[in-house]
mmCIF file with all atom_site columns, C-alpha atoms in Angstrom:
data_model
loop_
_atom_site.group_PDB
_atom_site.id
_atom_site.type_symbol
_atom_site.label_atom_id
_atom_site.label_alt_id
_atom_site.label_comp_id
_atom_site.label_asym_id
_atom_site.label_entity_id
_atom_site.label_seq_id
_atom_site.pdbx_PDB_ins_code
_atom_site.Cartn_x
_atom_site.Cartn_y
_atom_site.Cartn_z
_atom_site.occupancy
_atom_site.B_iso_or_equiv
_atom_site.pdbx_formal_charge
_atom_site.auth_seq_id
_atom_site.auth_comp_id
_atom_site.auth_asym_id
_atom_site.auth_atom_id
_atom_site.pdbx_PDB_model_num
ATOM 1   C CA . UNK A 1 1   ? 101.044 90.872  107.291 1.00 93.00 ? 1   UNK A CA 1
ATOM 2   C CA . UNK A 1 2   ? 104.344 89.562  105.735 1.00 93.00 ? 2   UNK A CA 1
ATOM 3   C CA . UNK A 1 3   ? 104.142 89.155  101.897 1.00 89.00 ? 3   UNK A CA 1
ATOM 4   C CA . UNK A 1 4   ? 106.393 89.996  99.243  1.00 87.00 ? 4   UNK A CA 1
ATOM 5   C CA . UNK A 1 5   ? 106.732 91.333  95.446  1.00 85.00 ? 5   UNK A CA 1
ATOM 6   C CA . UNK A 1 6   ? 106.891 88.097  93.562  1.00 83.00 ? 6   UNK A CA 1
ATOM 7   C CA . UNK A 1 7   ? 107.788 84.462  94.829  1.00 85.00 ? 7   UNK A CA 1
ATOM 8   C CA . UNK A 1 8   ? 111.053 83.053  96.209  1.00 84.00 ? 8   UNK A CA 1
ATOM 9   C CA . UNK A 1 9   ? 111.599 86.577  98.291  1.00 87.00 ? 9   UNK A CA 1
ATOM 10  C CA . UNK A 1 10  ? 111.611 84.518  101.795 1.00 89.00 ? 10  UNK A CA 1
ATOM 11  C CA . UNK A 1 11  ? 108.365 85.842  102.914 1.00 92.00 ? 11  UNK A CA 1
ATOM 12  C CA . UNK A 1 12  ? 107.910 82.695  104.798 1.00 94.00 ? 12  UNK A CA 1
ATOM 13  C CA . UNK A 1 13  ? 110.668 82.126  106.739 1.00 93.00 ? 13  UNK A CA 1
ATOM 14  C CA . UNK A 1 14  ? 110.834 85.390  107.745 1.00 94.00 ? 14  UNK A CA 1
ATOM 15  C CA . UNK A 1 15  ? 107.469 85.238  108.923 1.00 95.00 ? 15  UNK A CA 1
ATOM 16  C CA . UNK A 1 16  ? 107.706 81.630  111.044 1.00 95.00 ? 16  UNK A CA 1
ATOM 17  C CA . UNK A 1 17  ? 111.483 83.702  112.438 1.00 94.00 ? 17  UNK A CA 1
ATOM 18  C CA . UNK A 1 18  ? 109.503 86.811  113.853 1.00 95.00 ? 18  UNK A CA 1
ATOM 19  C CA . UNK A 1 19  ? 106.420 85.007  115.077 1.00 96.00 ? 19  UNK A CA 1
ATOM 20  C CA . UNK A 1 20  ? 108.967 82.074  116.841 1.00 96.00 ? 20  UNK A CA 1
ATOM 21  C CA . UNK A 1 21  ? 111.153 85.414  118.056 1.00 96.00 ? 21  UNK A CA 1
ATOM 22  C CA . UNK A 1 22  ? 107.407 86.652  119.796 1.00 97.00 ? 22  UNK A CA 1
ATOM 23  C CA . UNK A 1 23  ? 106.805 83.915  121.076 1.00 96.00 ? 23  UNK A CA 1
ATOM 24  C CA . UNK A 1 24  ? 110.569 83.118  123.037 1.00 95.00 ? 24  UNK A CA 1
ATOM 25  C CA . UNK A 1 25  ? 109.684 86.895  124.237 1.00 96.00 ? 25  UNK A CA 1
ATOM 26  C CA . UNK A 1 26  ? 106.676 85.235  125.921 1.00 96.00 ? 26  UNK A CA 1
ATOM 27  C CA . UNK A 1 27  ? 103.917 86.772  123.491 1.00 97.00 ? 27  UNK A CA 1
ATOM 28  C CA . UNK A 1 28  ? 100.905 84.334  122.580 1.00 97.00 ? 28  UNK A CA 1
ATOM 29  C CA . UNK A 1 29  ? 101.803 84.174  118.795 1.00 98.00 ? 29  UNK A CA 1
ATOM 30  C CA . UNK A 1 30  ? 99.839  82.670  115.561 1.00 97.00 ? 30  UNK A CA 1
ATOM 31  C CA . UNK A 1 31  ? 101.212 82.385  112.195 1.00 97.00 ? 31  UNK A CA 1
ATOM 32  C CA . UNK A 1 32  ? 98.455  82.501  109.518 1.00 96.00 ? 32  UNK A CA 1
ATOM 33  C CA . UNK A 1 33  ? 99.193  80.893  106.457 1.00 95.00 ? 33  UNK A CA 1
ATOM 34  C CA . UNK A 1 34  ? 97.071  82.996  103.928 1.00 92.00 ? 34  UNK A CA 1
ATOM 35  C CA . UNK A 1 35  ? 99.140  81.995  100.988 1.00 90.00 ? 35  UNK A CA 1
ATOM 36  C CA . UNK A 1 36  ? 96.274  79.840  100.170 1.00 87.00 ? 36  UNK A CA 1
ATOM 37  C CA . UNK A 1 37  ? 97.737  78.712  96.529  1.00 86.00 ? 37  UNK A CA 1
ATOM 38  C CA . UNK A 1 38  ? 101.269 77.918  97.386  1.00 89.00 ? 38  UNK A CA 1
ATOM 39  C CA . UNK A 1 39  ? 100.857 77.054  100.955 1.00 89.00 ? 39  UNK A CA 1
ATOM 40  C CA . UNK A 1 40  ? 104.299 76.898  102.753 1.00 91.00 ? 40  UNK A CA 1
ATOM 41  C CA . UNK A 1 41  ? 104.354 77.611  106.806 1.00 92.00 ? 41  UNK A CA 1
ATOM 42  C CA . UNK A 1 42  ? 102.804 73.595  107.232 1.00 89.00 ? 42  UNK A CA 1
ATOM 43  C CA . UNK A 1 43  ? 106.060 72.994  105.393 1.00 90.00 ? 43  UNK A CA 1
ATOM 44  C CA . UNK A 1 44  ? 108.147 75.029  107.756 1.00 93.00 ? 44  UNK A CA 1
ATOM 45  C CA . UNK A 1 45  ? 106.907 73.404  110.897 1.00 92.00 ? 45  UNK A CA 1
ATOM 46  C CA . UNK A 1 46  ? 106.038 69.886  109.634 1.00 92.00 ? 46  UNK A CA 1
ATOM 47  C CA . UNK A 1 47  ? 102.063 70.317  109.998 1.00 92.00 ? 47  UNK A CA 1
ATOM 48  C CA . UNK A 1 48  ? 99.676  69.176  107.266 1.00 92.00 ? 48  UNK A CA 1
ATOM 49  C CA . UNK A 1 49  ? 98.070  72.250  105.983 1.00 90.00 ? 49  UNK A CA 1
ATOM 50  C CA . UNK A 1 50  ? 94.707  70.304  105.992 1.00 92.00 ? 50  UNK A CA 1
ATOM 51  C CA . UNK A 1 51  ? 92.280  71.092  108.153 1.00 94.00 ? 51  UNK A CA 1
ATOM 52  C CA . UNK A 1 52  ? 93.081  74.553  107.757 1.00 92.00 ? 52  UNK A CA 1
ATOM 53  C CA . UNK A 1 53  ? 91.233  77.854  107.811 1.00 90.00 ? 53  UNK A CA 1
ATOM 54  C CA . UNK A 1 54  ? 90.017  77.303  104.368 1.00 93.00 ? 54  UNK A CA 1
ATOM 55  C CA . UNK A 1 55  ? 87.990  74.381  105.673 1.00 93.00 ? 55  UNK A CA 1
ATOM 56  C CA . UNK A 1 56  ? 86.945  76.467  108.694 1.00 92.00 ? 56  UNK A CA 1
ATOM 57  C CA . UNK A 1 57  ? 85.222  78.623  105.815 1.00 90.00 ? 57  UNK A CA 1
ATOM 58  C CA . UNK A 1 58  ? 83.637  75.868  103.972 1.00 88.00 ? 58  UNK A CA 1
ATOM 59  C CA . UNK A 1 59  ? 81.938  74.784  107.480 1.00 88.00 ? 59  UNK A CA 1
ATOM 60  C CA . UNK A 1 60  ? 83.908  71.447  107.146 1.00 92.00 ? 60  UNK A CA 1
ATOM 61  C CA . UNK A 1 61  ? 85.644  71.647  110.334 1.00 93.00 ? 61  UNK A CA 1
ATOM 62  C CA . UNK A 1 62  ? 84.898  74.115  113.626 1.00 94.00 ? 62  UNK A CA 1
ATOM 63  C CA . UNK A 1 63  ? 87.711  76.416  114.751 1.00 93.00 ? 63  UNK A CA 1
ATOM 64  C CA . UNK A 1 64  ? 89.271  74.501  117.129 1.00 93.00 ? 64  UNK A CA 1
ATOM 65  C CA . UNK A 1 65  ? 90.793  72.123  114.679 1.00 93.00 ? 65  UNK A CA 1
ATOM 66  C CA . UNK A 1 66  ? 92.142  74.690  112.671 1.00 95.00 ? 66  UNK A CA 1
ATOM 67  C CA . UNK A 1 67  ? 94.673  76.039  115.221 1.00 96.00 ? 67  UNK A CA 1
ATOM 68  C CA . UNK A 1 68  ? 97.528  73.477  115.986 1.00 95.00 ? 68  UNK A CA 1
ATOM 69  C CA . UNK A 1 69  ? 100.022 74.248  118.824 1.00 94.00 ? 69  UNK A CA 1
ATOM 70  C CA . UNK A 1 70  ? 103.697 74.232  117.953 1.00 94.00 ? 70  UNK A CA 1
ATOM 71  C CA . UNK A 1 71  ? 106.347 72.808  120.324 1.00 91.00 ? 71  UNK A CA 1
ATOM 72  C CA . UNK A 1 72  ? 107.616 76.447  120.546 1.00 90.00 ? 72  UNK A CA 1
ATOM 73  C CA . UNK A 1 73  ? 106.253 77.475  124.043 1.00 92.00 ? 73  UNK A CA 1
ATOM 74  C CA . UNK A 1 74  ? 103.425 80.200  123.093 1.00 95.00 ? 74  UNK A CA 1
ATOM 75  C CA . UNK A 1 75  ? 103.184 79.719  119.048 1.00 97.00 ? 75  UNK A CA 1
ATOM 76  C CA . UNK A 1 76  ? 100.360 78.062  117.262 1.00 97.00 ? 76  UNK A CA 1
ATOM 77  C CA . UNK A 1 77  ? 99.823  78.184  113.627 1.00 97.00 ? 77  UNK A CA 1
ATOM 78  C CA . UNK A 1 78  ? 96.753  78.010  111.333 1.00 96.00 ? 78  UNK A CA 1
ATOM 79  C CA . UNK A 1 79  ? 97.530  76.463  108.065 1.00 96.00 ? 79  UNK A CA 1
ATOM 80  C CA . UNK A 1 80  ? 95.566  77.370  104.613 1.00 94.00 ? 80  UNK A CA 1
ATOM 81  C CA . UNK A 1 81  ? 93.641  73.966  104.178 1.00 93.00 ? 81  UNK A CA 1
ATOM 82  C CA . UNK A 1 82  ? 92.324  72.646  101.517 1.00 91.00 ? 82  UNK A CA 1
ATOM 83  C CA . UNK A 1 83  ? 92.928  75.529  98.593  1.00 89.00 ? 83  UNK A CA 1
ATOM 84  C CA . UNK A 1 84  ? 89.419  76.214  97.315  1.00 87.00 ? 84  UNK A CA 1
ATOM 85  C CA . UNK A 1 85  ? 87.927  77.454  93.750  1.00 85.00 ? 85  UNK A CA 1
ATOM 86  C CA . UNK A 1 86  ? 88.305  81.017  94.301  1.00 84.00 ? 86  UNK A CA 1
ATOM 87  C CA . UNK A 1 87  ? 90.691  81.821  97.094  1.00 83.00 ? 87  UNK A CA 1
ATOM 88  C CA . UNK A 1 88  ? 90.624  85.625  96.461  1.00 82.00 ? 88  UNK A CA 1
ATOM 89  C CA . UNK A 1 89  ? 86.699  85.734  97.164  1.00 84.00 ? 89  UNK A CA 1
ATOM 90  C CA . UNK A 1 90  ? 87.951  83.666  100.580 1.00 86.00 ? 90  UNK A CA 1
ATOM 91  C CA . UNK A 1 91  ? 90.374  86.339  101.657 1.00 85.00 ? 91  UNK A CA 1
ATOM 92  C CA . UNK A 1 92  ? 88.086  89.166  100.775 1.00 85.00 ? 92  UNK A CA 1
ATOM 93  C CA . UNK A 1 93  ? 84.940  87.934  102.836 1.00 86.00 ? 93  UNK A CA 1
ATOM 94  C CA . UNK A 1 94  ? 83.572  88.987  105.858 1.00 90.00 ? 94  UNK A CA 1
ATOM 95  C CA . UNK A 1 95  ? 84.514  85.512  107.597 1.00 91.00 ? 95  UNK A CA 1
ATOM 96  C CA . UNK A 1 96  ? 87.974  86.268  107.050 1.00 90.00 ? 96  UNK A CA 1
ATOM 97  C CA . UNK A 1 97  ? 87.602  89.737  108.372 1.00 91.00 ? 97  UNK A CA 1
ATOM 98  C CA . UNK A 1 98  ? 85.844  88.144  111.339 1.00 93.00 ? 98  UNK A CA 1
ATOM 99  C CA . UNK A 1 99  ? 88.534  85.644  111.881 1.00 94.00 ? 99  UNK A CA 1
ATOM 100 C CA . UNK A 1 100 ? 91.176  87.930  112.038 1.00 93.00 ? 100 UNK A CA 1
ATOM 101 C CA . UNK A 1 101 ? 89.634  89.779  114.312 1.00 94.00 ? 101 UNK A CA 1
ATOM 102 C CA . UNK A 1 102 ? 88.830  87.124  116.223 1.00 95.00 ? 102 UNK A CA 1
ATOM 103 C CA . UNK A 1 103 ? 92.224  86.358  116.424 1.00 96.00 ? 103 UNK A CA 1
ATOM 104 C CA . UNK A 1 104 ? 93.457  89.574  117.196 1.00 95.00 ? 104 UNK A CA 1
ATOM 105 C CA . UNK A 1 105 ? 91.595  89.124  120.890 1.00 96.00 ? 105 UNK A CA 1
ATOM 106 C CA . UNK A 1 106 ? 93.223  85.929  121.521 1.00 97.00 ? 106 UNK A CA 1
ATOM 107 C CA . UNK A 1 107 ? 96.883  86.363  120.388 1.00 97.00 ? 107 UNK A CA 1
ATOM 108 C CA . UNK A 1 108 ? 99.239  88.797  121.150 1.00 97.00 ? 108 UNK A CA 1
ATOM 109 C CA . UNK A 1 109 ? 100.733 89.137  117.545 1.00 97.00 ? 109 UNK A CA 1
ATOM 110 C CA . UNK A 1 110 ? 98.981  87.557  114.130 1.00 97.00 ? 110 UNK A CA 1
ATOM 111 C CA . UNK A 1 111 ? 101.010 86.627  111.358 1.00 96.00 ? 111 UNK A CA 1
ATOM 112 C CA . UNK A 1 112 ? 99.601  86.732  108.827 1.00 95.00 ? 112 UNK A CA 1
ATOM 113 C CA . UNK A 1 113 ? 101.745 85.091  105.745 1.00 94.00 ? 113 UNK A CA 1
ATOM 114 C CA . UNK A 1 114 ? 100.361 86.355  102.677 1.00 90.00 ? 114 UNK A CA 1
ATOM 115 C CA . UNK A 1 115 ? 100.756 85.697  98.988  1.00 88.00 ? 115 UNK A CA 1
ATOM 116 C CA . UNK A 1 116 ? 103.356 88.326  96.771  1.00 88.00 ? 116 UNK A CA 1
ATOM 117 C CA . UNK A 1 117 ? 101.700 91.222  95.910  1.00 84.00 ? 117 UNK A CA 1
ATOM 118 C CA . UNK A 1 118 ? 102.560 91.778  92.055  1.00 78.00 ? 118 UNK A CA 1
ATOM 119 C CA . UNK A 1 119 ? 101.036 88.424  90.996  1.00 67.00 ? 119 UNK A CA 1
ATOM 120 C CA . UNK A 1 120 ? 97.881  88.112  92.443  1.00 62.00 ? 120 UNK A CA 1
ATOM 121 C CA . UNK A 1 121 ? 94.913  90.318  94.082  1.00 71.00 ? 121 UNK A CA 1
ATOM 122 C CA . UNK A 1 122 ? 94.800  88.419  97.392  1.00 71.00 ? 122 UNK A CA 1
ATOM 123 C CA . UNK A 1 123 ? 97.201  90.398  99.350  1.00 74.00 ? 123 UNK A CA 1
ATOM 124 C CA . UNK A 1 124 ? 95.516  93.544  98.698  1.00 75.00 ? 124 UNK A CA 1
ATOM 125 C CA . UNK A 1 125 ? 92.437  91.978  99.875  1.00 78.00 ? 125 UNK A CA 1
ATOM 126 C CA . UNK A 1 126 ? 94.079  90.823  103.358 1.00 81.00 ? 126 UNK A CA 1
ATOM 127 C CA . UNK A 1 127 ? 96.017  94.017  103.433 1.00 79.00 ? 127 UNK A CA 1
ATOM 128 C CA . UNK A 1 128 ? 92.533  95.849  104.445 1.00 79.00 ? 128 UNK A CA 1
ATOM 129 C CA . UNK A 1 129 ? 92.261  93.660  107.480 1.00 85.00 ? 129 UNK A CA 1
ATOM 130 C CA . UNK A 1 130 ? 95.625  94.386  108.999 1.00 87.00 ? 130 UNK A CA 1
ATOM 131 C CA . UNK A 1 131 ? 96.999  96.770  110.955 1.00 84.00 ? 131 UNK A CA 1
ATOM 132 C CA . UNK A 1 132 ? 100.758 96.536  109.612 1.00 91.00 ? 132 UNK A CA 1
ATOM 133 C CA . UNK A 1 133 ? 102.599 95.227  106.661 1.00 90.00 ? 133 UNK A CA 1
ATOM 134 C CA . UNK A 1 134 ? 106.216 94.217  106.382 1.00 90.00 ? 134 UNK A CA 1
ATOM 135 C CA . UNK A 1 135 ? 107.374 93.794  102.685 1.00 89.00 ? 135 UNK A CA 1
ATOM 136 C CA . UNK A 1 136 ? 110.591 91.318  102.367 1.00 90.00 ? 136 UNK A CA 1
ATOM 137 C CA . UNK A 1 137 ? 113.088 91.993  98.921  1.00 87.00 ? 137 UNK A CA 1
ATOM 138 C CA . UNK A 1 138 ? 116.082 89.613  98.056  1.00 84.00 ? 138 UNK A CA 1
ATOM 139 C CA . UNK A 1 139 ? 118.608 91.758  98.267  1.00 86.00 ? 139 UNK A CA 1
ATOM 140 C CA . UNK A 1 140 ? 120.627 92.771  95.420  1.00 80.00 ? 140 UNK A CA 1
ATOM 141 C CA . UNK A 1 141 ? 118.183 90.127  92.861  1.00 78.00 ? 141 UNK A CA 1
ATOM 142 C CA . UNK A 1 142 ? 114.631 91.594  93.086  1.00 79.00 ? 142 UNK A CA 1
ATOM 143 C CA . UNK A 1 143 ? 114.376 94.586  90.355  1.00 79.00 ? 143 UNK A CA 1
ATOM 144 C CA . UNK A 1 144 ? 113.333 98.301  91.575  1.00 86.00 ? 144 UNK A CA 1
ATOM 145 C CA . UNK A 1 145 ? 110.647 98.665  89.987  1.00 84.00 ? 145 UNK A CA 1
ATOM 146 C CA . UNK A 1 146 ? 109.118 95.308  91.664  1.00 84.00 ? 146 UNK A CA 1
ATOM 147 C CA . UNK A 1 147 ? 110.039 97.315  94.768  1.00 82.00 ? 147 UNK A CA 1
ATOM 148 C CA . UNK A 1 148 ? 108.293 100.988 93.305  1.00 87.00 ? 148 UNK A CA 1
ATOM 149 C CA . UNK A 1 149 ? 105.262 98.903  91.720  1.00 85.00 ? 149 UNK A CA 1
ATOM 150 C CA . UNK A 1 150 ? 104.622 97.549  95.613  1.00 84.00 ? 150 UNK A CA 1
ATOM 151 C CA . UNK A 1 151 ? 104.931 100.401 97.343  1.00 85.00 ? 151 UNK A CA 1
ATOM 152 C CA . UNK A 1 152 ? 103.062 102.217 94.866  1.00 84.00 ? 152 UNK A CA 1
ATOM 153 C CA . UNK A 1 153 ? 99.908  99.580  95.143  1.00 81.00 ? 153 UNK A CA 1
ATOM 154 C CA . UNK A 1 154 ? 100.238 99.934  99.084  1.00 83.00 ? 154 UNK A CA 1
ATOM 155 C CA . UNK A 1 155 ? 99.949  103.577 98.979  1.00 82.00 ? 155 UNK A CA 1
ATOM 156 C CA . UNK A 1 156 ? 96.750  103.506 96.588  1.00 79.00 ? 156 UNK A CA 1
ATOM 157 C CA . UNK A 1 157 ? 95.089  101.492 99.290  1.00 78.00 ? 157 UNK A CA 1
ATOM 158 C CA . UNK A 1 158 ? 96.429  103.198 102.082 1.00 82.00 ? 158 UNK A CA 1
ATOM 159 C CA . UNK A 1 159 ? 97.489  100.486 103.490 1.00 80.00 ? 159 UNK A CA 1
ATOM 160 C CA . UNK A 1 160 ? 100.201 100.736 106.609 1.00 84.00 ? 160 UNK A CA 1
ATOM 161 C CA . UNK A 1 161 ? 103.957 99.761  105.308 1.00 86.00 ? 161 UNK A CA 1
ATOM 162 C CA . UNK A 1 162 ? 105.478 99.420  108.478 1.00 88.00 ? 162 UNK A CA 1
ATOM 163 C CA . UNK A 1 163 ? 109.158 98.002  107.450 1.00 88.00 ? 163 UNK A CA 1
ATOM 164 C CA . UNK A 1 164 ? 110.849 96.638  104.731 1.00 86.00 ? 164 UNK A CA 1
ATOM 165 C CA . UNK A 1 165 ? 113.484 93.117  104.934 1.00 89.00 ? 165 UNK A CA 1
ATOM 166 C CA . UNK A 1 166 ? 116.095 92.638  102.116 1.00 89.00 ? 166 UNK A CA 1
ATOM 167 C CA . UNK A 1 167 ? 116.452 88.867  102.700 1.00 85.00 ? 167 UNK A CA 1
ATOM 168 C CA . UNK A 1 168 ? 120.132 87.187  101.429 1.00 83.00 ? 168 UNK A CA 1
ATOM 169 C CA . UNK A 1 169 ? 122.326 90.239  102.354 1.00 79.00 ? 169 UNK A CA 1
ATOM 170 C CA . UNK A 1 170 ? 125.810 88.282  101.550 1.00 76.00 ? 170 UNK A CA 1
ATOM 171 C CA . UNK A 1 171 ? 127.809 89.900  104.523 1.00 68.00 ? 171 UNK A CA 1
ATOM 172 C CA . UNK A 1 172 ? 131.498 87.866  103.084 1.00 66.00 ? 172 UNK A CA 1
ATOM 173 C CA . UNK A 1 173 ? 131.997 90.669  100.264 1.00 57.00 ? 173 UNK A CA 1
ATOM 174 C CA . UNK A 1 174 ? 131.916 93.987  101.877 1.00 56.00 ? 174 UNK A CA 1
ATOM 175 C CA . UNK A 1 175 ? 134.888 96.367  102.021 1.00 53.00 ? 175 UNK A CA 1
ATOM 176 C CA . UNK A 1 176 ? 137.306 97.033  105.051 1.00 50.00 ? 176 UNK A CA 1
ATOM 177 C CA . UNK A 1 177 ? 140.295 96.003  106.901 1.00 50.00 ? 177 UNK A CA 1
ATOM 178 C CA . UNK A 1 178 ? 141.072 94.606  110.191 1.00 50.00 ? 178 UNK A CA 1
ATOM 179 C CA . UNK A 1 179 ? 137.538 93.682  112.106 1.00 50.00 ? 179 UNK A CA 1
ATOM 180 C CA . UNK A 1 180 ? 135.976 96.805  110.499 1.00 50.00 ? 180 UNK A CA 1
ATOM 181 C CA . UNK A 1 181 ? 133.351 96.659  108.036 1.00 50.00 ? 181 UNK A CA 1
ATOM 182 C CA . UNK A 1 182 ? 131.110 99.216  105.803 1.00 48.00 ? 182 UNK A CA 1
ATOM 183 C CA . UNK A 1 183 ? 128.255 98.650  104.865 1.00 45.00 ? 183 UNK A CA 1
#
């Protein structure tokens, strides 16, 4: 699970990088776009986000539509779909625990791209479902105690924090001389 403190962290693209860097490693990859109110990863790879595994949900539309193939040899992607009345009562169901699951016997690696964590209740939700979460910051812009607050709210749940990503690291203004840096 990839998610973030608040919005505009880079959750997303960091999310469609490591599942496209899976999948040129040869691992069967899916991206699942669980950001169900401000939908993004049919953005990043140019897919309508409808049908998507919202839909799958409402019995609109069976599984196999949900799950498009990328050109990226080995990567498919499940977008959100159509964003429904109450998308926290979606992500905390038993269907959704059954279709991660699910996908967790066909893929090698779920990504699952979930909503910030400070704003709304859905990412705790998902974060019950998943084995490992990976928090992304923008460096040097999002405050400490957005950072503290996260971590703090992980821990309460017990939920597994595997790694953290400071996104926009500006490498042109570090110290040194010659071809030597320090970081």
């Amino acid at each position: 699970l990839i998610s973030s403190s608040i919005p505009g962290e880079g959750k997303t693209v960091i999310a469609a990088n490591l599942a496209m860097a899976y999948a040129e490693l040869g691992h069967k990859v899916v991206i699942l776009d669980a950001d169900i109110r401000k939908p993004k990863q049919g953005t990043v790879f140019g897919i309508d986000r409808r049908p998507g595994f919202t839909d799958y949900f409402m019995d609109l539309v069976p599984y196999q539509s949900i799950v498009r193939t990328l050109p990226q040899r080995n990567l498919h992607l499940i977008p959100s779909g159509t964003i429904p009345p109450n998308p926290t009562e979606v992500l905390n169901s038993q269907k959704m625990a059954d279709l991660i699951a699910r996908l967790e016997k066909e893929y090698d690696y779920v990504i699952v791209d979930a909503p910030p964590l400070l704003s709304l209740s859905d990412t705790k939700a998902l974060s019950r479902l998943v084995e490992n979460i990976i928090l992304v910051f923008r460096f040097a812009e999002t405050e400490k105690r957005y950072i503290r607050d996260v971590v703090a709210n992980l821990q309460s749940i017990k939920a597994s924090l595997i790694g953290i990503v400071f996104n926009g690291i500006d490498h042109g203004h570090n110290k040194g001389y010659y071809k030597y840096y320090y970081y």
